[in-house]
PDB file of C-alpha atoms and ligand atoms in Angstrom:
ATOM      1  CA  MET Z   1       0.427   0.199   0.604  1.00 45.00           C
ATOM      2  CA  SER Z   2       1.587   3.315  -1.030  1.00 50.00           C
ATOM      3  CA  ALA Z   3       1.983   6.391   2.025  1.00 67.00           C
ATOM      4  CA  ASN Z   4      -0.486   8.762  -0.593  1.00 81.00           C
ATOM      5  CA  GLN Z   5      -4.202   8.216   0.071  1.00 95.00           C
ATOM      6  CA  TYR Z   6      -6.478  10.124  -1.758  1.00 98.00           C
ATOM      7  CA  ARG Z   7     -10.229  10.314  -1.542  1.00 98.00           C
ATOM      8  CA  ALA Z   8     -12.197  11.554  -4.470  1.00 98.00           C
ATOM      9  CA  TYR Z   9     -15.558  12.681  -5.027  1.00 98.00           C
ATOM     10  CA  ALA Z  10     -18.085  13.245  -8.113  1.00 98.00           C
ATOM     11  CA  ILE Z  11     -19.485  16.717  -8.242  1.00 98.00           C
ATOM     12  CA  ARG Z  12     -22.209  17.043 -10.379  1.00 98.00           C
ATOM     13  CA  TYR Z  13     -22.291  20.299 -12.001  1.00 98.00           C
ATOM     14  CA  GLY Z  14     -25.043  19.726 -15.166  1.00 98.00           C
ATOM     15  CA  HIS Z  15     -27.711  17.551 -16.790  1.00 98.00           C
ATOM     16  CA  ARG Z  16     -29.562  15.866 -19.627  1.00 97.00           C
ATOM     17  CA  ASP Z  17     -32.754  13.794 -19.535  1.00 95.00           C
ATOM     18  CA  ASN Z  18     -33.832  11.797 -22.278  1.00 91.00           C
ATOM     19  CA  VAL Z  19     -30.101  10.181 -23.246  1.00 96.00           C
ATOM     20  CA  PRO Z  20     -31.795   8.189 -26.101  1.00 96.00           C
ATOM     21  CA  ALA Z  21     -30.027   4.473 -26.793  1.00 97.00           C
ATOM     22  CA  HIS Z  22     -28.284   4.935 -29.931  1.00 96.00           C
ATOM     23  CA  GLU Z  23     -26.517   7.866 -28.594  1.00 95.00           C
ATOM     24  CA  ALA Z  24     -25.115   6.004 -25.300  1.00 96.00           C
ATOM     25  CA  PHE Z  25     -24.569   2.694 -26.379  1.00 97.00           C
ATOM     26  CA  HIS Z  26     -23.038   1.075 -29.612  1.00 96.00           C
ATOM     27  CA  ARG Z  27     -25.180  -1.925 -30.060  1.00 95.00           C
ATOM     28  CA  PRO Z  28     -29.164  -2.485 -28.898  1.00 95.00           C
ATOM     29  CA  HIS Z  29     -29.578  -1.343 -25.311  1.00 95.00           C
ATOM     30  CA  ALA Z  30     -32.442   0.057 -22.956  1.00 96.00           C
ATOM     31  CA  ALA Z  31     -31.691   4.016 -22.763  1.00 96.00           C
ATOM     32  CA  PRO Z  32     -30.406   5.120 -20.232  1.00 95.00           C
ATOM     33  CA  ALA Z  33     -32.917   5.547 -17.506  1.00 91.00           C
ATOM     34  CA  GLY Z  34     -31.615   8.255 -15.817  1.00 95.00           C
ATOM     35  CA  GLY Z  35     -30.271  10.176 -18.623  1.00 97.00           C
ATOM     36  CA  MET Z  36     -27.075  11.758 -18.202  1.00 98.00           C
ATOM     37  CA  ASP Z  37     -25.228  13.557 -15.687  1.00 98.00           C
ATOM     38  CA  TYR Z  38     -22.227  16.017 -15.893  1.00 98.00           C
ATOM     39  CA  PHE Z  39     -19.173  15.650 -13.162  1.00 98.00           C
ATOM     40  CA  VAL Z  40     -16.297  17.147 -12.609  1.00 98.00           C
ATOM     41  CA  TRP Z  41     -14.170  15.059  -9.230  1.00 98.00           C
ATOM     42  CA  LEU Z  42     -11.588  16.538  -7.076  1.00 98.00           C
ATOM     43  CA  ILE Z  43      -8.785  13.894  -5.401  1.00 98.00           C
ATOM     44  CA  THR Z  44      -7.410  15.265  -2.451  1.00 98.00           C
ATOM     45  CA  ASP Z  45      -5.752  14.741   0.550  1.00 97.00           C
ATOM     46  CA  GLY Z  46      -6.395  17.232   2.310  1.00 95.00           C
ATOM     47  CA  GLN Z  47      -3.532  19.326   1.507  1.00 95.00           C
ATOM     48  CA  THR Z  48      -2.792  18.434  -2.693  1.00 97.00           C
ATOM     49  CA  ASN Z  49      -6.199  18.914  -4.829  1.00 98.00           C
ATOM     50  CA  ILE Z  50      -6.210  18.075  -8.108  1.00 98.00           C
ATOM     51  CA  VAL Z  51      -9.323  18.399 -10.221  1.00 98.00           C
ATOM     52  CA  VAL Z  52     -10.357  15.943 -13.093  1.00 98.00           C
ATOM     53  CA  ASP Z  53     -11.927  18.361 -15.914  1.00 98.00           C
ATOM     54  CA  THR Z  54     -13.942  21.372 -15.353  1.00 98.00           C
ATOM     55  CA  GLY Z  55     -16.719  20.945 -17.397  1.00 98.00           C
ATOM     56  CA  PHE Z  56     -18.965  23.083 -19.494  1.00 97.00           C
ATOM     57  CA  GLY Z  57     -19.264  26.500 -19.916  1.00 95.00           C
ATOM     58  CA  GLU Z  58     -23.284  28.021 -18.949  1.00 96.00           C
ATOM     59  CA  ALA Z  59     -23.651  29.391 -22.896  1.00 96.00           C
ATOM     60  CA  GLU Z  60     -22.255  26.664 -24.759  1.00 96.00           C
ATOM     61  CA  GLY Z  61     -24.122  24.119 -22.226  1.00 96.00           C
ATOM     62  CA  THR Z  62     -27.680  25.734 -22.409  1.00 96.00           C
ATOM     63  CA  ARG Z  63     -27.077  26.450 -26.425  1.00 97.00           C
ATOM     64  CA  ARG Z  64     -26.820  22.001 -26.896  1.00 97.00           C
ATOM     65  CA  GLY Z  65     -30.016  21.884 -24.507  1.00 96.00           C
ATOM     66  CA  ARG Z  66     -27.872  20.731 -21.423  1.00 97.00           C
ATOM     67  CA  GLN Z  67     -28.805  21.548 -17.831  1.00 97.00           C
ATOM     68  CA  PHE Z  68     -26.365  23.582 -15.850  1.00 98.00           C
ATOM     69  CA  LEU Z  69     -27.007  22.887 -12.288  1.00 97.00           C
ATOM     70  CA  ARG Z  70     -24.348  25.048 -10.381  1.00 97.00           C
ATOM     71  CA  SER Z  71     -20.402  26.603 -11.209  1.00 97.00           C
ATOM     72  CA  PRO Z  72     -18.128  23.632 -10.574  1.00 97.00           C
ATOM     73  CA  GLU Z  73     -16.158  26.526  -8.874  1.00 97.00           C
ATOM     74  CA  ARG Z  74     -19.316  26.459  -6.046  1.00 97.00           C
ATOM     75  CA  GLY Z  75     -19.536  22.537  -5.463  1.00 98.00           C
ATOM     76  CA  LEU Z  76     -15.279  22.254  -5.249  1.00 98.00           C
ATOM     77  CA  ALA Z  77     -16.089  24.795  -2.163  1.00 98.00           C
ATOM     78  CA  GLU Z  78     -18.353  22.921  -0.850  1.00 97.00           C
ATOM     79  CA  LEU Z  79     -15.403  21.140  -0.485  1.00 98.00           C
ATOM     80  CA  GLY Z  80     -13.703  23.730   1.028  1.00 98.00           C
ATOM     81  CA  VAL Z  81     -11.529  23.652  -2.266  1.00 98.00           C
ATOM     82  CA  ASP Z  82     -10.851  27.023  -3.879  1.00 98.00           C
ATOM     83  CA  ALA Z  83     -10.732  26.764  -7.181  1.00 98.00           C
ATOM     84  CA  ALA Z  84      -8.925  29.935  -7.803  1.00 98.00           C
ATOM     85  CA  ARG Z  85      -5.854  27.906  -5.402  1.00 98.00           C
ATOM     86  CA  VAL Z  86      -5.726  24.703  -7.596  1.00 98.00           C
ATOM     87  CA  GLU Z  87      -2.377  23.694  -8.455  1.00 98.00           C
ATOM     88  CA  HIS Z  88      -3.109  20.611 -10.710  1.00 98.00           C
ATOM     89  CA  VAL Z  89      -5.803  19.942 -13.134  1.00 98.00           C
ATOM     90  CA  VAL Z  90      -5.839  17.189 -16.015  1.00 98.00           C
ATOM     91  CA  LEU Z  91      -8.099  17.527 -18.983  1.00 98.00           C
ATOM     92  CA  SER Z  92      -9.187  14.039 -19.965  1.00 98.00           C
ATOM     93  CA  HIS Z  93     -10.146  14.982 -23.230  1.00 98.00           C
ATOM     94  CA  PHE Z  94     -11.158  18.381 -25.596  1.00 98.00           C
ATOM     95  CA  HIS Z  95     -14.829  17.373 -25.824  1.00 98.00           C
ATOM     96  CA  TYR Z  96     -17.106  20.836 -24.654  1.00 97.00           C
ATOM     97  CA  ASP Z  97     -18.074  19.468 -21.644  1.00 98.00           C
ATOM     98  CA  HIS Z  98     -14.341  19.041 -20.336  1.00 98.00           C
ATOM     99  CA  ILE Z  99     -12.416  21.728 -21.076  1.00 98.00           C
ATOM    100  CA  GLY Z 100     -15.181  24.746 -20.782  1.00 98.00           C
ATOM    101  CA  GLY Z 101     -14.041  26.138 -17.425  1.00 98.00           C
ATOM    102  CA  THR Z 102     -10.219  26.508 -17.317  1.00 98.00           C
ATOM    103  CA  ALA Z 103     -10.535  30.475 -16.866  1.00 98.00           C
ATOM    104  CA  LEU Z 104     -11.674  29.233 -13.342  1.00 98.00           C
ATOM    105  CA  PHE Z 105      -8.813  27.877 -12.173  1.00 98.00           C
ATOM    106  CA  PRO Z 106      -6.015  30.730 -12.183  1.00 98.00           C
ATOM    107  CA  ASN Z 107      -3.116  28.890 -10.288  1.00 98.00           C
ATOM    108  CA  ALA Z 108      -3.372  25.383 -12.289  1.00 98.00           C
ATOM    109  CA  THR Z 109      -1.278  24.005 -14.570  1.00 98.00           C
ATOM    110  CA  PHE Z 110      -3.344  21.642 -16.931  1.00 98.00           C
ATOM    111  CA  TYR Z 111      -2.221  18.039 -17.847  1.00 98.00           C
ATOM    112  CA  VAL Z 112      -3.394  17.087 -21.633  1.00 98.00           C
ATOM    113  CA  GLN Z 113      -1.941  14.352 -23.914  1.00 98.00           C
ATOM    114  CA  GLU Z 114      -0.070  15.223 -26.533  1.00 98.00           C
ATOM    115  CA  GLN Z 115      -2.107  13.598 -29.537  1.00 98.00           C
ATOM    116  CA  GLU Z 116      -5.129  15.266 -27.717  1.00 98.00           C
ATOM    117  CA  MET Z 117      -3.844  18.272 -28.842  1.00 98.00           C
ATOM    118  CA  ARG Z 118      -1.960  17.252 -32.378  1.00 97.00           C
ATOM    119  CA  PHE Z 119      -5.477  15.716 -33.326  1.00 97.00           C
ATOM    120  CA  TYR Z 120      -7.573  19.013 -32.479  1.00 97.00           C
ATOM    121  CA  THR Z 121      -5.442  21.533 -33.460  1.00 96.00           C
ATOM    122  CA  GLY Z 122      -4.535  19.542 -36.880  1.00 95.00           C
ATOM    123  CA  ALA Z 123      -6.643  17.323 -38.693  1.00 91.00           C
ATOM    124  CA  GLY Z 124      -9.088  16.521 -36.588  1.00 92.00           C
ATOM    125  CA  GLY Z 125     -10.689  19.772 -36.394  1.00 89.00           C
ATOM    126  CA  SER Z 126     -11.464  19.686 -40.327  1.00 89.00           C
ATOM    127  CA  LEU Z 127     -14.013  17.124 -39.839  1.00 92.00           C
ATOM    128  CA  PRO Z 128     -17.409  17.679 -39.229  1.00 91.00           C
ATOM    129  CA  VAL Z 129     -18.014  14.559 -37.172  1.00 90.00           C
ATOM    130  CA  ILE Z 130     -15.196  15.405 -34.930  1.00 93.00           C
ATOM    131  CA  ARG Z 131     -15.871  18.962 -34.540  1.00 93.00           C
ATOM    132  CA  GLU Z 132     -19.562  18.490 -32.960  1.00 93.00           C
ATOM    133  CA  SER Z 133     -18.234  17.826 -29.399  1.00 95.00           C
ATOM    134  CA  ILE Z 134     -15.835  20.168 -29.553  1.00 96.00           C
ATOM    135  CA  HIS Z 135     -16.456  24.377 -28.973  1.00 96.00           C
ATOM    136  CA  VAL Z 136     -13.596  26.661 -30.791  1.00 97.00           C
ATOM    137  CA  PRO Z 137     -13.566  29.104 -28.254  1.00 97.00           C
ATOM    138  CA  GLU Z 138     -12.273  26.659 -26.176  1.00 97.00           C
ATOM    139  CA  LEU Z 139      -9.802  25.372 -27.361  1.00 97.00           C
ATOM    140  CA  LEU Z 140      -8.073  28.393 -28.576  1.00 97.00           C
ATOM    141  CA  ALA Z 141      -8.548  28.932 -24.431  1.00 98.00           C
ATOM    142  CA  LEU Z 142      -5.962  26.178 -24.268  1.00 97.00           C
ATOM    143  CA  LEU Z 143      -3.158  27.318 -26.574  1.00 97.00           C
ATOM    144  CA  GLU Z 144      -3.226  30.647 -24.964  1.00 98.00           C
ATOM    145  CA  LEU Z 145      -2.292  28.640 -21.301  1.00 98.00           C
ATOM    146  CA  ASN Z 146       0.332  26.719 -23.606  1.00 98.00           C
ATOM    147  CA  TYR Z 147       1.557  29.713 -24.484  1.00 98.00           C
ATOM    148  CA  ALA Z 148       1.684  30.926 -21.126  1.00 98.00           C
ATOM    149  CA  GLY Z 149       3.647  27.776 -19.972  1.00 98.00           C
ATOM    150  CA  ARG Z 150       0.866  26.196 -18.348  1.00 98.00           C
ATOM    151  CA  VAL Z 151       0.117  23.325 -20.120  1.00 98.00           C
ATOM    152  CA  LYS Z 152       1.896  20.231 -18.908  1.00 98.00           C
ATOM    153  CA  PHE Z 153       1.775  17.544 -22.116  1.00 98.00           C
ATOM    154  CA  VAL Z 154       1.991  13.682 -21.254  1.00 98.00           C
ATOM    155  CA  ASP Z 155       2.686  10.884 -23.626  1.00 98.00           C
ATOM    156  CA  GLY Z 156       1.329   8.013 -22.644  1.00 98.00           C
ATOM    157  CA  ASP Z 157       0.957   7.676 -18.753  1.00 98.00           C
ATOM    158  CA  ALA Z 158       2.481   9.659 -16.418  1.00 98.00           C
ATOM    159  CA  GLU Z 159       2.568  10.039 -12.407  1.00 98.00           C
ATOM    160  CA  ILE Z 160       0.701  13.927 -11.567  1.00 97.00           C
ATOM    161  CA  VAL Z 161       1.904  14.044  -7.935  1.00 97.00           C
ATOM    162  CA  PRO Z 162       2.527  10.539  -5.996  1.00 97.00           C
ATOM    163  CA  GLY Z 163       0.530   8.465  -6.266  1.00 97.00           C
ATOM    164  CA  VAL Z 164      -1.776  10.414  -8.973  1.00 98.00           C
ATOM    165  CA  SER Z 165      -1.581   9.356 -12.470  1.00 98.00           C
ATOM    166  CA  VAL Z 166      -3.068   9.491 -15.564  1.00 98.00           C
ATOM    167  CA  HIS Z 167      -3.259   6.735 -18.429  1.00 98.00           C
ATOM    168  CA  LYS Z 168      -3.612   7.720 -22.269  1.00 98.00           C
ATOM    169  CA  ALA Z 169      -6.768   5.518 -23.566  1.00 98.00           C
ATOM    170  CA  SER Z 170      -7.081   6.414 -27.343  1.00 97.00           C
ATOM    171  CA  GLY Z 171     -10.907   5.523 -28.123  1.00 97.00           C
ATOM    172  CA  HIS Z 172     -13.428   8.346 -27.164  1.00 97.00           C
ATOM    173  CA  THR Z 173     -10.821  10.721 -28.511  1.00 98.00           C
ATOM    174  CA  PRO Z 174      -7.148  10.263 -29.560  1.00 97.00           C
ATOM    175  CA  GLY Z 175      -5.755  11.135 -26.519  1.00 98.00           C
ATOM    176  CA  MET Z 176      -8.324  10.251 -24.307  1.00 98.00           C
ATOM    177  CA  GLN Z 177      -6.616   9.897 -20.673  1.00 98.00           C
ATOM    178  CA  PHE Z 178      -8.855   8.537 -17.258  1.00 98.00           C
ATOM    179  CA  VAL Z 179      -6.587   9.225 -13.891  1.00 98.00           C
ATOM    180  CA  SER Z 180      -5.688   6.559 -11.326  1.00 98.00           C
ATOM    181  CA  LEU Z 181      -4.658   7.331  -7.123  1.00 98.00           C
ATOM    182  CA  ASP Z 182      -4.248   5.269  -4.271  1.00 98.00           C
ATOM    183  CA  THR Z 183      -7.069   5.536  -1.693  1.00 98.00           C
ATOM    184  CA  SER Z 184      -7.428   4.088   1.779  1.00 96.00           C
ATOM    185  CA  ARG Z 185      -9.240   0.985  -0.228  1.00 96.00           C
ATOM    186  CA  GLY Z 186      -6.474   0.409  -3.035  1.00 97.00           C
ATOM    187  CA  ARG Z 187      -5.796   2.305  -6.258  1.00 98.00           C
ATOM    188  CA  ALA Z 188      -9.377   3.983  -8.317  1.00 98.00           C
ATOM    189  CA  VAL Z 189     -10.373   4.805 -11.478  1.00 98.00           C
ATOM    190  CA  LEU Z 190     -11.281   7.967 -12.786  1.00 98.00           C
ATOM    191  CA  THR Z 191     -12.777   7.102 -15.433  1.00 98.00           C
ATOM    192  CA  SER Z 192     -13.534   9.896 -17.216  1.00 98.00           C
ATOM    193  CA  ASP Z 193     -15.325   9.798 -20.769  1.00 98.00           C
ATOM    194  CA  ALA Z 194     -13.041   6.374 -20.861  1.00 98.00           C
ATOM    195  CA  SER Z 195     -16.780   5.030 -20.120  1.00 98.00           C
ATOM    196  CA  HIS Z 196     -19.594   7.155 -20.042  1.00 98.00           C
ATOM    197  CA  TYR Z 197     -21.644   4.518 -17.820  1.00 98.00           C
ATOM    198  CA  TYR Z 198     -21.179   1.599 -15.330  1.00 98.00           C
ATOM    199  CA  ALA Z 199     -22.867  -0.521 -18.239  1.00 98.00           C
ATOM    200  CA  ASN Z 200     -20.609   0.711 -21.280  1.00 98.00           C
ATOM    201  CA  MET Z 201     -17.318  -1.469 -19.428  1.00 97.00           C
ATOM    202  CA  GLU Z 202     -19.660  -4.104 -17.902  1.00 97.00           C
ATOM    203  CA  GLU Z 203     -21.934  -4.786 -21.046  1.00 97.00           C
ATOM    204  CA  ALA Z 204     -18.654  -4.270 -23.358  1.00 96.00           C
ATOM    205  CA  ASN Z 205     -21.461  -1.857 -25.262  1.00 97.00           C
ATOM    206  CA  VAL Z 206     -19.274   0.988 -25.533  1.00 97.00           C
ATOM    207  CA  PHE Z 207     -20.587   4.827 -26.087  1.00 96.00           C
ATOM    208  CA  ASN Z 208     -21.787   5.690 -29.269  1.00 95.00           C
ATOM    209  CA  THR Z 209     -19.222   8.457 -30.079  1.00 95.00           C
ATOM    210  CA  PHE Z 210     -15.707   7.592 -30.302  1.00 96.00           C
ATOM    211  CA  VAL Z 211     -12.702   7.324 -33.223  1.00 96.00           C
ATOM    212  CA  ASP Z 212     -11.499   4.046 -32.398  1.00 97.00           C
ATOM    213  CA  LEU Z 213     -14.022   1.218 -31.476  1.00 97.00           C
ATOM    214  CA  VAL Z 214     -11.034  -1.077 -30.705  1.00 98.00           C
ATOM    215  CA  GLY Z 215      -9.551   1.722 -28.751  1.00 98.00           C
ATOM    216  CA  VAL Z 216     -12.164   2.212 -26.312  1.00 98.00           C
ATOM    217  CA  LEU Z 217     -12.479  -1.392 -25.046  1.00 98.00           C
ATOM    218  CA  ARG Z 218      -8.353  -1.785 -24.768  1.00 98.00           C
ATOM    219  CA  GLY Z 219      -9.205   1.149 -22.688  1.00 98.00           C
ATOM    220  CA  HIS Z 220     -11.847  -1.134 -20.710  1.00 98.00           C
ATOM    221  CA  GLN Z 221      -9.760  -3.833 -19.764  1.00 98.00           C
ATOM    222  CA  ARG Z 222      -6.598  -1.344 -19.049  1.00 98.00           C
ATOM    223  CA  ILE Z 223      -9.168   0.736 -16.015  1.00 98.00           C
ATOM    224  CA  ARG Z 224      -9.674  -2.533 -14.922  1.00 98.00           C
ATOM    225  CA  GLU Z 225      -6.338  -3.697 -14.682  1.00 98.00           C
ATOM    226  CA  THR Z 226      -5.204  -0.449 -12.855  1.00 98.00           C
ATOM    227  CA  ALA Z 227      -8.355  -0.253 -10.857  1.00 98.00           C
ATOM    228  CA  SER Z 228      -8.066  -2.985  -7.421  1.00 98.00           C
ATOM    229  CA  SER Z 229     -11.166  -3.492  -7.249  1.00 97.00           C
ATOM    230  CA  PRO Z 230     -14.181  -3.146  -9.942  1.00 96.00           C
ATOM    231  CA  ASP Z 231     -16.052  -1.179  -6.917  1.00 96.00           C
ATOM    232  CA  LEU Z 232     -13.167   1.235  -7.005  1.00 98.00           C
ATOM    233  CA  ILE Z 233     -14.135   2.148 -10.481  1.00 98.00           C
ATOM    234  CA  LEU Z 234     -15.803   5.845 -11.262  1.00 98.00           C
ATOM    235  CA  PRO Z 235     -17.631   5.656 -14.591  1.00 98.00           C
ATOM    236  CA  GLY Z 236     -17.824   9.548 -16.312  1.00 98.00           C
ATOM    237  CA  HIS Z 237     -21.535  10.256 -16.803  1.00 98.00           C
ATOM    238  CA  ASP Z 238     -23.385   8.020 -15.248  1.00 98.00           C
ATOM    239  CA  PRO Z 239     -26.496   9.330 -12.755  1.00 98.00           C
ATOM    240  CA  LEU Z 240     -25.600   5.449 -10.625  1.00 98.00           C
ATOM    241  CA  VAL Z 241     -22.384   7.166  -9.871  1.00 98.00           C
ATOM    242  CA  LEU Z 242     -24.637   9.623  -6.940  1.00 98.00           C
ATOM    243  CA  GLN Z 243     -26.209   6.371  -5.664  1.00 97.00           C
ATOM    244  CA  ARG Z 244     -23.478   3.875  -5.712  1.00 97.00           C
ATOM    245  CA  LEU Z 245     -20.840   6.508  -3.868  1.00 98.00           C
ATOM    246  CA  THR Z 246     -21.169   8.031  -0.383  1.00 98.00           C
ATOM    247  CA  ARG Z 247     -23.793  11.085   0.180  1.00 98.00           C
ATOM    248  CA  VAL Z 248     -21.890  14.478   1.071  1.00 97.00           C
ATOM    249  CA  ALA Z 249     -23.780  17.166  -0.026  1.00 97.00           C
ATOM    250  CA  ASP Z 250     -26.125  18.090  -2.562  1.00 96.00           C
ATOM    251  CA  GLY Z 251     -24.755  16.541  -6.071  1.00 98.00           C
ATOM    252  CA  ILE Z 252     -21.320  15.740  -4.247  1.00 98.00           C
ATOM    253  CA  VAL Z 253     -20.298  12.052  -3.394  1.00 98.00           C
ATOM    254  CA  GLU Z 254     -17.559  10.435  -1.845  1.00 98.00           C
ATOM    255  CA  LEU Z 255     -15.440   7.014  -3.271  1.00 95.00           C
TER     256      LEU Z 255
HETATM  257 ZN1   ZN G 301     -17.939  13.918 -21.600  1.00 62.79          ZN
END
């Protein structure tokens, strides 16, 4: 057991009702009963805070018909964390609902996969089906952060701080990465969109947005290999997360 023991919190900031089955699952399946929740995650040992993803901006989320329940900043504040003082932010991938809130973290370094930046600032941007999930101003904000020296690039797997790592799992996007952390119960995984729902992984029925189907499935495998047990795996958008984990406040649960 590592000396580093972190706690992980899922903070719900957004919601969408009525997600059709064909959007959530690649093969035939019932529609997700609870729709879709939107989270940011906090990893903390009480001293070091690592935030995973920054959510969508209110205007962009609303334009897409998503409910913006609160700023992720307010959820973090409920856990006693001032977003303005957070030093480490992992961006799991560049879709609009994950990189929309970078301005909430003026003192953070942002950890991204090299391939993700290369793809979305290059060839990927000209493909209509790819562009759908991108909000360009958010991407430009990331470019500015990079030129301000505030983006750290990872190619593959890397430890961000002792006991917390990112793992590349190309599939949903080219530079998709999930996060693992040492907890008192073993190694836990925040999958972000490497698995939106528990059912995506459990039934090998992947979320119906991907650039590489086999990559997504191999990502599921790597998540299983990384986590000490299945109940330490937290999917990225599943309303069941709020039911299965321990409630600490409205829309906030602890792993
Ligand atoms: Zn997402």
